[in-house]
Short mmCIF file of C-alpha atoms and ligand atoms in Angstrom, two decimals:
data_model
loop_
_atom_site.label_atom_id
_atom_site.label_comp_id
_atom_site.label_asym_id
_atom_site.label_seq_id
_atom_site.Cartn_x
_atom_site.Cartn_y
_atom_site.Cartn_z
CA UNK A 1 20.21 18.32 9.59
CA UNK A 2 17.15 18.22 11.30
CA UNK A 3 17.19 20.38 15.15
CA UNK A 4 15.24 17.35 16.58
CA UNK A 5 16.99 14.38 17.81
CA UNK A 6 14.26 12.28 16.27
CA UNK A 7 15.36 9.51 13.68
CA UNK A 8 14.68 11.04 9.99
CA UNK A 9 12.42 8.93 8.07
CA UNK A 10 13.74 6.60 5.55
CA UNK A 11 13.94 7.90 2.35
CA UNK A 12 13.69 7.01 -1.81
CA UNK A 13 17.27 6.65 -2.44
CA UNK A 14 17.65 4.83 0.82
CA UNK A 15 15.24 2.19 -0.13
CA UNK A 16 16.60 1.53 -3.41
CA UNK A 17 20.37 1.52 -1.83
CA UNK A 18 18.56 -1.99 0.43
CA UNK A 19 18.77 -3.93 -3.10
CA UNK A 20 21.43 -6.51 -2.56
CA UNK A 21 21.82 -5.57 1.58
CA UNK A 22 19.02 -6.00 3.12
CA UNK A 23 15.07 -7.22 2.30
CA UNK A 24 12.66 -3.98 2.38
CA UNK A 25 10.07 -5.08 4.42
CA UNK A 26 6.22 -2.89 3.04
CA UNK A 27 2.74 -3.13 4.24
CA UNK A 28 -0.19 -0.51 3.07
CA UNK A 29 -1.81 1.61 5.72
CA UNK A 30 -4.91 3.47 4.79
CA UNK A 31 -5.38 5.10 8.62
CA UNK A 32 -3.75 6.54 11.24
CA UNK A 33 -4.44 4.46 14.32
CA UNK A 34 -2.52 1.20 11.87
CA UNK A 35 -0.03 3.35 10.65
CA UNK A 36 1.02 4.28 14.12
CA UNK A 37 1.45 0.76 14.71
CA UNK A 38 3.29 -0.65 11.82
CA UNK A 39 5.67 2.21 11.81
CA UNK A 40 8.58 1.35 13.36
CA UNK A 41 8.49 -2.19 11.96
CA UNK A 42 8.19 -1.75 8.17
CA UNK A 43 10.53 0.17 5.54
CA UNK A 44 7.54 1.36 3.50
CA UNK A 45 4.35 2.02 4.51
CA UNK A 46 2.09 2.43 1.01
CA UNK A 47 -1.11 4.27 1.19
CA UNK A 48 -3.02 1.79 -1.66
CA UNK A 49 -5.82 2.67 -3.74
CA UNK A 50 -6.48 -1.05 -1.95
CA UNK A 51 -8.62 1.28 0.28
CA UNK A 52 -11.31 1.37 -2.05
CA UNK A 53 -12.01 -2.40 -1.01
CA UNK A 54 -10.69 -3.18 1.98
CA UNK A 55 -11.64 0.00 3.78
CA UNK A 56 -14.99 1.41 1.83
CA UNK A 57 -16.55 -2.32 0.58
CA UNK A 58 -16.32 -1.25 -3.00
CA UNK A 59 -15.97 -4.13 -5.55
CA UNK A 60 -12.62 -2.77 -7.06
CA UNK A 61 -10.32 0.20 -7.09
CA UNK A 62 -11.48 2.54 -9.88
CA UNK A 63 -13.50 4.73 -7.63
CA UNK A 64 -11.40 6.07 -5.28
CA UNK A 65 -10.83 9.63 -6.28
CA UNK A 66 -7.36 11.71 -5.88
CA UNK A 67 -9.15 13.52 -2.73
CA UNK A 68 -9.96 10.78 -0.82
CA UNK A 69 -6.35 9.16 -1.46
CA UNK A 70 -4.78 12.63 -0.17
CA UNK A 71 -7.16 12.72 2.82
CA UNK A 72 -5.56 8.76 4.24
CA UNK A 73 -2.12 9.93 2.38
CA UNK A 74 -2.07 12.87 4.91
CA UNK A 75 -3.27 10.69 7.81
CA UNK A 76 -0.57 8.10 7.56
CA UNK A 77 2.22 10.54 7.10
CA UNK A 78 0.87 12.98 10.47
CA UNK A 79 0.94 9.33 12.40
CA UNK A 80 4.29 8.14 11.32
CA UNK A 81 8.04 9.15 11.46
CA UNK A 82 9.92 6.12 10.22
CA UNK A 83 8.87 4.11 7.24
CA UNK A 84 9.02 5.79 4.03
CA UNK A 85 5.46 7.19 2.43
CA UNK A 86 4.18 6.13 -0.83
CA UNK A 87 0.88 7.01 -2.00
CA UNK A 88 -0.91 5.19 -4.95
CA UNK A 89 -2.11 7.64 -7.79
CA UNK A 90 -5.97 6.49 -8.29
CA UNK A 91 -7.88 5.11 -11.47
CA UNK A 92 -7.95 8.32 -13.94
CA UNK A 93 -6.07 10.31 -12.12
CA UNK A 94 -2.92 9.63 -14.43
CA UNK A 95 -3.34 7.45 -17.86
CA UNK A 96 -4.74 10.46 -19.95
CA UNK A 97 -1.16 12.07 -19.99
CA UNK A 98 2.16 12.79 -18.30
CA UNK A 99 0.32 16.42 -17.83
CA UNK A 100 -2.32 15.33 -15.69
CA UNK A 101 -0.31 12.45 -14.00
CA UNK A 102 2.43 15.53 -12.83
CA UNK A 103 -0.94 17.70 -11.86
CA UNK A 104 -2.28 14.75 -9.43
CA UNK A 105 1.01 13.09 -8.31
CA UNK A 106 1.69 16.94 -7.69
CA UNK A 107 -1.45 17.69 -5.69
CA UNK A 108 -0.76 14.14 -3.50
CA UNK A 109 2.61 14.91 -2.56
CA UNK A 110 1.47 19.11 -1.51
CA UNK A 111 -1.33 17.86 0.46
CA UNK A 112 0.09 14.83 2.48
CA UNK A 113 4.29 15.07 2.67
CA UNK A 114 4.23 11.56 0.85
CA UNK A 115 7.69 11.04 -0.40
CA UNK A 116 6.64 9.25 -3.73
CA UNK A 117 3.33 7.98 -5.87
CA UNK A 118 3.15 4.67 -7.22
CA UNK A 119 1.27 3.98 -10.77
CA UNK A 120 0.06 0.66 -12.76
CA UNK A 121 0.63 0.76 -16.19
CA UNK A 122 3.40 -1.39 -18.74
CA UNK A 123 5.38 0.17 -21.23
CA UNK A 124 3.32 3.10 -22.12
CA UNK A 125 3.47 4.33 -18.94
CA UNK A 126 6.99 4.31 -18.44
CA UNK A 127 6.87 8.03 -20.70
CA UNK A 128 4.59 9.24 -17.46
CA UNK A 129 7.12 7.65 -15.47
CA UNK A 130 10.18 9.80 -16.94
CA UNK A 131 7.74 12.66 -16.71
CA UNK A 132 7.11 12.43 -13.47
CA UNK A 133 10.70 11.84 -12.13
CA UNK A 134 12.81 14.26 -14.27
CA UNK A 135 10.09 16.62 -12.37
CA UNK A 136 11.29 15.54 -8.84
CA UNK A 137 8.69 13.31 -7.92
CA UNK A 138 9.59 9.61 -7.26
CA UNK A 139 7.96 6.74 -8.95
CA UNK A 140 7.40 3.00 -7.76
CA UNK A 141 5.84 1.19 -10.80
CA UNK A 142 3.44 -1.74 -10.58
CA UNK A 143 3.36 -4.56 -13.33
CA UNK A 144 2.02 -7.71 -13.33
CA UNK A 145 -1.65 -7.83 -11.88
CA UNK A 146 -2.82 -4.56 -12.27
CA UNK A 147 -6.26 -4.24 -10.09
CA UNK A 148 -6.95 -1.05 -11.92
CA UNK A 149 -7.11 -3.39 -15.46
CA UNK A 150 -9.29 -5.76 -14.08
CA UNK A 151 -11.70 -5.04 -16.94
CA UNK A 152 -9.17 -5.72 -19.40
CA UNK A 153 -8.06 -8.45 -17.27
CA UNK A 154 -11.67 -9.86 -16.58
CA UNK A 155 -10.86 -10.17 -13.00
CA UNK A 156 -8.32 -10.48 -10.63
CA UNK A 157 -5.93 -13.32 -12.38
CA UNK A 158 -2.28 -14.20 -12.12
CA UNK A 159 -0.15 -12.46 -15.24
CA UNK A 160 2.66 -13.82 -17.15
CA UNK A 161 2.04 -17.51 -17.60
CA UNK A 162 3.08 -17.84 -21.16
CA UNK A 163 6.68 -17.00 -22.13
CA UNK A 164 5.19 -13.91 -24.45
CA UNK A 165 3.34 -12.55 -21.64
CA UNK A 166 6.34 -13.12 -19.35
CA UNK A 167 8.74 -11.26 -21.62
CA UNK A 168 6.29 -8.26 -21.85
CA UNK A 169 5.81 -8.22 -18.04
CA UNK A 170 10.02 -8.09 -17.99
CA UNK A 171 9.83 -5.33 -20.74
CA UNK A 172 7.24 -3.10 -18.98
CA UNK A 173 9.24 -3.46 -15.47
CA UNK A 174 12.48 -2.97 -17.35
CA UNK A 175 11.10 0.41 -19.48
CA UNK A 176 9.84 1.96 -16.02
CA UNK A 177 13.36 1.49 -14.43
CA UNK A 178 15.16 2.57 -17.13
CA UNK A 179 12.29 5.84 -16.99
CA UNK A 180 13.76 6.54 -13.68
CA UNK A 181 11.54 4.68 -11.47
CA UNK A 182 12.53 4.06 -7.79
CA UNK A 183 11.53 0.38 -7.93
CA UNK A 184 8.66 -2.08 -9.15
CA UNK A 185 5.58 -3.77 -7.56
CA UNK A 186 5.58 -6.95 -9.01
CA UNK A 187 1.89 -8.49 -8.44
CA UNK A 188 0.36 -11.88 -9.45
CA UNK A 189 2.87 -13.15 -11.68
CA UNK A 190 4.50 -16.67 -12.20
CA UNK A 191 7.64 -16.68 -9.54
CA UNK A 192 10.50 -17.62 -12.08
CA UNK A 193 9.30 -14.12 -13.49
CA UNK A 194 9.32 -12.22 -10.14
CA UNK A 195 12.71 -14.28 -9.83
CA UNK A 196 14.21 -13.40 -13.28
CA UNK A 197 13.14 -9.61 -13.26
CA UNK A 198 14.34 -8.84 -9.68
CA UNK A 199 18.01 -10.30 -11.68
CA UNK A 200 17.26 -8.07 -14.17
CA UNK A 201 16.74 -4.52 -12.81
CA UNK A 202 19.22 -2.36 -11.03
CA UNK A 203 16.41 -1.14 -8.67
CA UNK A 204 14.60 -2.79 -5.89
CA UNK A 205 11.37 -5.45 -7.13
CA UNK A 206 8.97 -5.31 -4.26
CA UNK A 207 6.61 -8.46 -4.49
CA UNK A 208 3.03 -9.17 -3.89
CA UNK A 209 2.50 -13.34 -4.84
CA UNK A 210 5.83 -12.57 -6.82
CA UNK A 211 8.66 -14.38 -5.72
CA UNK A 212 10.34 -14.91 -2.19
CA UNK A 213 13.82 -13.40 -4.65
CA UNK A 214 12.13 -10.32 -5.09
CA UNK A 215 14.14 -7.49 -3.10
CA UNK A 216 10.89 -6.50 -0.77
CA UNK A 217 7.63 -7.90 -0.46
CA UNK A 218 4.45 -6.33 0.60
CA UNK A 219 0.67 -7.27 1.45
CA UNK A 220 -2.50 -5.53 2.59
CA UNK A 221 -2.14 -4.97 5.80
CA UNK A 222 -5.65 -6.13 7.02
CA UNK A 223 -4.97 -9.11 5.27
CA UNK A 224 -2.35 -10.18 8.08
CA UNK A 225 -4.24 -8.94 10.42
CA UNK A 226 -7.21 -11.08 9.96
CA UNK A 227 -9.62 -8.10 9.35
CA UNK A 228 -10.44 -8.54 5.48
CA UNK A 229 -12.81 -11.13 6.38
CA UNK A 230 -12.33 -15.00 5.45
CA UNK A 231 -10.84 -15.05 2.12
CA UNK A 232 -7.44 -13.77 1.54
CA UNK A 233 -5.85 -14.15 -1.81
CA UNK A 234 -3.49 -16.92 -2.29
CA UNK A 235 -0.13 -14.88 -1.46
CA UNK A 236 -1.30 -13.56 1.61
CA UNK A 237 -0.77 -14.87 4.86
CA UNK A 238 -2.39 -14.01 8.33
CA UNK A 239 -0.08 -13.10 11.00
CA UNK A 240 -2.18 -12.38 13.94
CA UNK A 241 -6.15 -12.64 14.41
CA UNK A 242 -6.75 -9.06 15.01
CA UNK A 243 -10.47 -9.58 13.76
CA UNK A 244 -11.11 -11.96 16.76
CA UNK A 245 -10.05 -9.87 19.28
CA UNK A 246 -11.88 -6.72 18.09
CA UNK A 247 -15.25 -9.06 18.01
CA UNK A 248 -14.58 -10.32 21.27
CA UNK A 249 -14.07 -6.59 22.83
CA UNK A 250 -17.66 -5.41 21.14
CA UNK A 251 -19.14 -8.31 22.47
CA UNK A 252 -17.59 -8.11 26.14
CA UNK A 253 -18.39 -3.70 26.02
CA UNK A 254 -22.08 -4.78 24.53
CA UNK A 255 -22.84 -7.63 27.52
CA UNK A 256 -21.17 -4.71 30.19
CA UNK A 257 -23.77 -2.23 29.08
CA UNK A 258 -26.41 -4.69 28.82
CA UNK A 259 -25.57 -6.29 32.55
CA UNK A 260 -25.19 -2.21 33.43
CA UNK A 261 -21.65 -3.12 34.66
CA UNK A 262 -20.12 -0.39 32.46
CA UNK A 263 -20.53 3.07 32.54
CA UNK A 264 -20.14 2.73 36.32
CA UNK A 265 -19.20 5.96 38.51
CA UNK A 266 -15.83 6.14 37.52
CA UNK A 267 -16.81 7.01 34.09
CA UNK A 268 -18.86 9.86 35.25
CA UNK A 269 -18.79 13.76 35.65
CA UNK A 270 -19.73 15.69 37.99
CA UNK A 271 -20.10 12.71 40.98
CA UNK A 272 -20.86 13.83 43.98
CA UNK A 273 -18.81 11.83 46.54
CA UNK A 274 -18.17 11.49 50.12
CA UNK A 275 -21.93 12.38 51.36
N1 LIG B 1 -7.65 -7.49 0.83
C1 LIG B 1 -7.00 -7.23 -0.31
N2 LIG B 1 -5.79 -7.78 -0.51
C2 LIG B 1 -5.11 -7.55 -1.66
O1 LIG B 1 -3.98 -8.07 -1.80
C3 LIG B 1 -5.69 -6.69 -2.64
C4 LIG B 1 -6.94 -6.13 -2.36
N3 LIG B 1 -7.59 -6.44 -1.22
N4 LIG B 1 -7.55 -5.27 -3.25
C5 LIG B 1 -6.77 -4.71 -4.33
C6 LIG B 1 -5.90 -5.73 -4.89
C7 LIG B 1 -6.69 -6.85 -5.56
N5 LIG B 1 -5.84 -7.96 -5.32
C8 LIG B 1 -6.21 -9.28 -5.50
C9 LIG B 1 -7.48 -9.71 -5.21
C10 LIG B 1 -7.84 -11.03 -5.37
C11 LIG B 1 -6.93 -11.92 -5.84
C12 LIG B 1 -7.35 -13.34 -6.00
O2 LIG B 1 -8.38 -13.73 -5.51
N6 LIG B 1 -6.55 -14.16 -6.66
C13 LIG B 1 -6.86 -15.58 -6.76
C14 LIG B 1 -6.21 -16.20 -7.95
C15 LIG B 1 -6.53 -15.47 -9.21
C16 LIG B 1 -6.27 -16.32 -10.46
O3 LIG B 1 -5.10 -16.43 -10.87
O4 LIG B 1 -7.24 -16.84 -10.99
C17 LIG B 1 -6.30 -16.28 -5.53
O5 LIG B 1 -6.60 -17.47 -5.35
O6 LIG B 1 -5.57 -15.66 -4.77
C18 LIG B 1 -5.64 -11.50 -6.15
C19 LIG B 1 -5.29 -10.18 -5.98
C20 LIG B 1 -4.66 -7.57 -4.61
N7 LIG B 1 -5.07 -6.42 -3.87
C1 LIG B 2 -1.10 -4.23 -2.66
C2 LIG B 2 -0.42 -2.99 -3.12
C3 LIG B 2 0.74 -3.28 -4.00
C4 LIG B 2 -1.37 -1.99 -3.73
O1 LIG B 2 -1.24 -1.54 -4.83
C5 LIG B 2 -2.51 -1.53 -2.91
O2 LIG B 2 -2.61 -1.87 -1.71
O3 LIG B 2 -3.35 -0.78 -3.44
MG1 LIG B 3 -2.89 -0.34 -5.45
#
């Protein structure tokens, strides 16, 4: 046991012992300032490779290097002490071989205290998978809509919609869990799929425009928010319009310094008062 009285943060095997009690409730964070804030509310926070376009403008994912995932991974774990820590292992950084994928997931979890990495792939990555956990690092797998395929995909589309590609989406989750993986994104796939696999697996399916019968669901986090600009994909839903009140406080500080109502003395060092 911990010597502080603090709450320990919610762990792997706790997660995966919520399939069947209790809904496990994600959203990503990429920074600290969010992560403070969704903290106490969520089960998981996941530190996506989503960055690369909601938080740097880049068109996809593939960019984003290990580095730059350890640098927010780190961030998000410093500003948080509840909600389990997953980090997403980037584009590259783990399809050449169980190897490197134990080299990078190892290198994420040393520099940022993450308690797990998550990792797109189908059936031939559920090897990686096994790798990775037989080596005491915990694996969330993502099937379905894979953003790091979307040249193979030719975009970001819904997967599954034929029975063949259903039954290899059910295959690819099922070969991860029975690798050893923690649980399974499910992403963009038909919902009597999300449904039918979530039946299927012994641990927790986490959707994302899966399936209200998956056992969690997560979204991008400045997608509820109202900060990822007008279009949102179909699954998502805005909670609050965070984006409106951020404009609204630039343009109330800009029309202060412009009407020289702010800085005013208060603000200052050094004032000389009372003469
Ligand atoms: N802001 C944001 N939210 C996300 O959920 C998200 C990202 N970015 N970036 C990484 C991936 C990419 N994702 C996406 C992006 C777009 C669609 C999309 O536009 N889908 C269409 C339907 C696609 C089809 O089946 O043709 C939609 O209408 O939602 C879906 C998933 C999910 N992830
Ligand atoms: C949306 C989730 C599942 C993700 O992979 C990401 O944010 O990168
Ligand atoms: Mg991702």
């Amino acid at each position: 046991m911990s010597v502080h009285s603090q709450a320990q943060r919610v762990t792997v095997p706790q997660l995966v012992s919520f399939k069947g009690e209790r809904k496990i409730a994600a959203l990503t964070a990429y920074i600290a300032p969010i992560a403070r804030l969704l903290d106490e509310a969520v089960d998981m926070l996941l530190v996506g490779d989503s960055t690369a376009m909601v938080g740097y403008a880049l068109p996809d994912t593939l960019s984003i290097t290990v580095e730059t995932m350890a640098a927010h991974a780190a961030a998000v774990v410093r500003a948080t002490e509840h909600a389990c820590v997953i980090v997403d292992m980037p584009f590259g950084s783990y399809q050449q071989s169980p190897a490197q994928a134990f080299a990078n997931a190892a290198s994420l979890l040393a520099a940022s205290g993450v308690s797990g990495v998550k990792l797109e792939g189908g059936q031939p990555l559920a090897e990686t998978t096994r790798f990775l956990v037989e080596r005491g690092i915990p694996v969330l797998a993502h099937v379905g809509l894979m953003p790091q395929y979307v040249n193979t995909m030719g975009g970001f589309k819904a997967q599954g919609m034929t029975d063949a590609a259903a039954r290899r989406i059910l295959e690819d989750a099922r070969a991860h869990a029975q690798a050893g993986a923690f649980g399974v994104v499910l992403e963009g796939i038909s919902e009597p799929l999300g449904r039918a696999i979530t039946a299927a697996l012994p641990v927790p399916t986490i959707g994302i425009g899966a399936s209200p019968a998956c056992d969690g669901q997560i979204l991008v986090t400045e997608d509820i928010l109202g900060l990822s600009g007008d279009r949102i994909p179909k699954f998502a839903q805005r909670f609050a319009d965070a984006g409106q009140v951020i404009r609204q406080a630039a343009r109330d500080y800009a029309q202060s310094v412009r009407e020289e109502t702010f800085p005013t003395l208060a603000h200052c060092f050094g004032v000389r008062s009372g003469r």
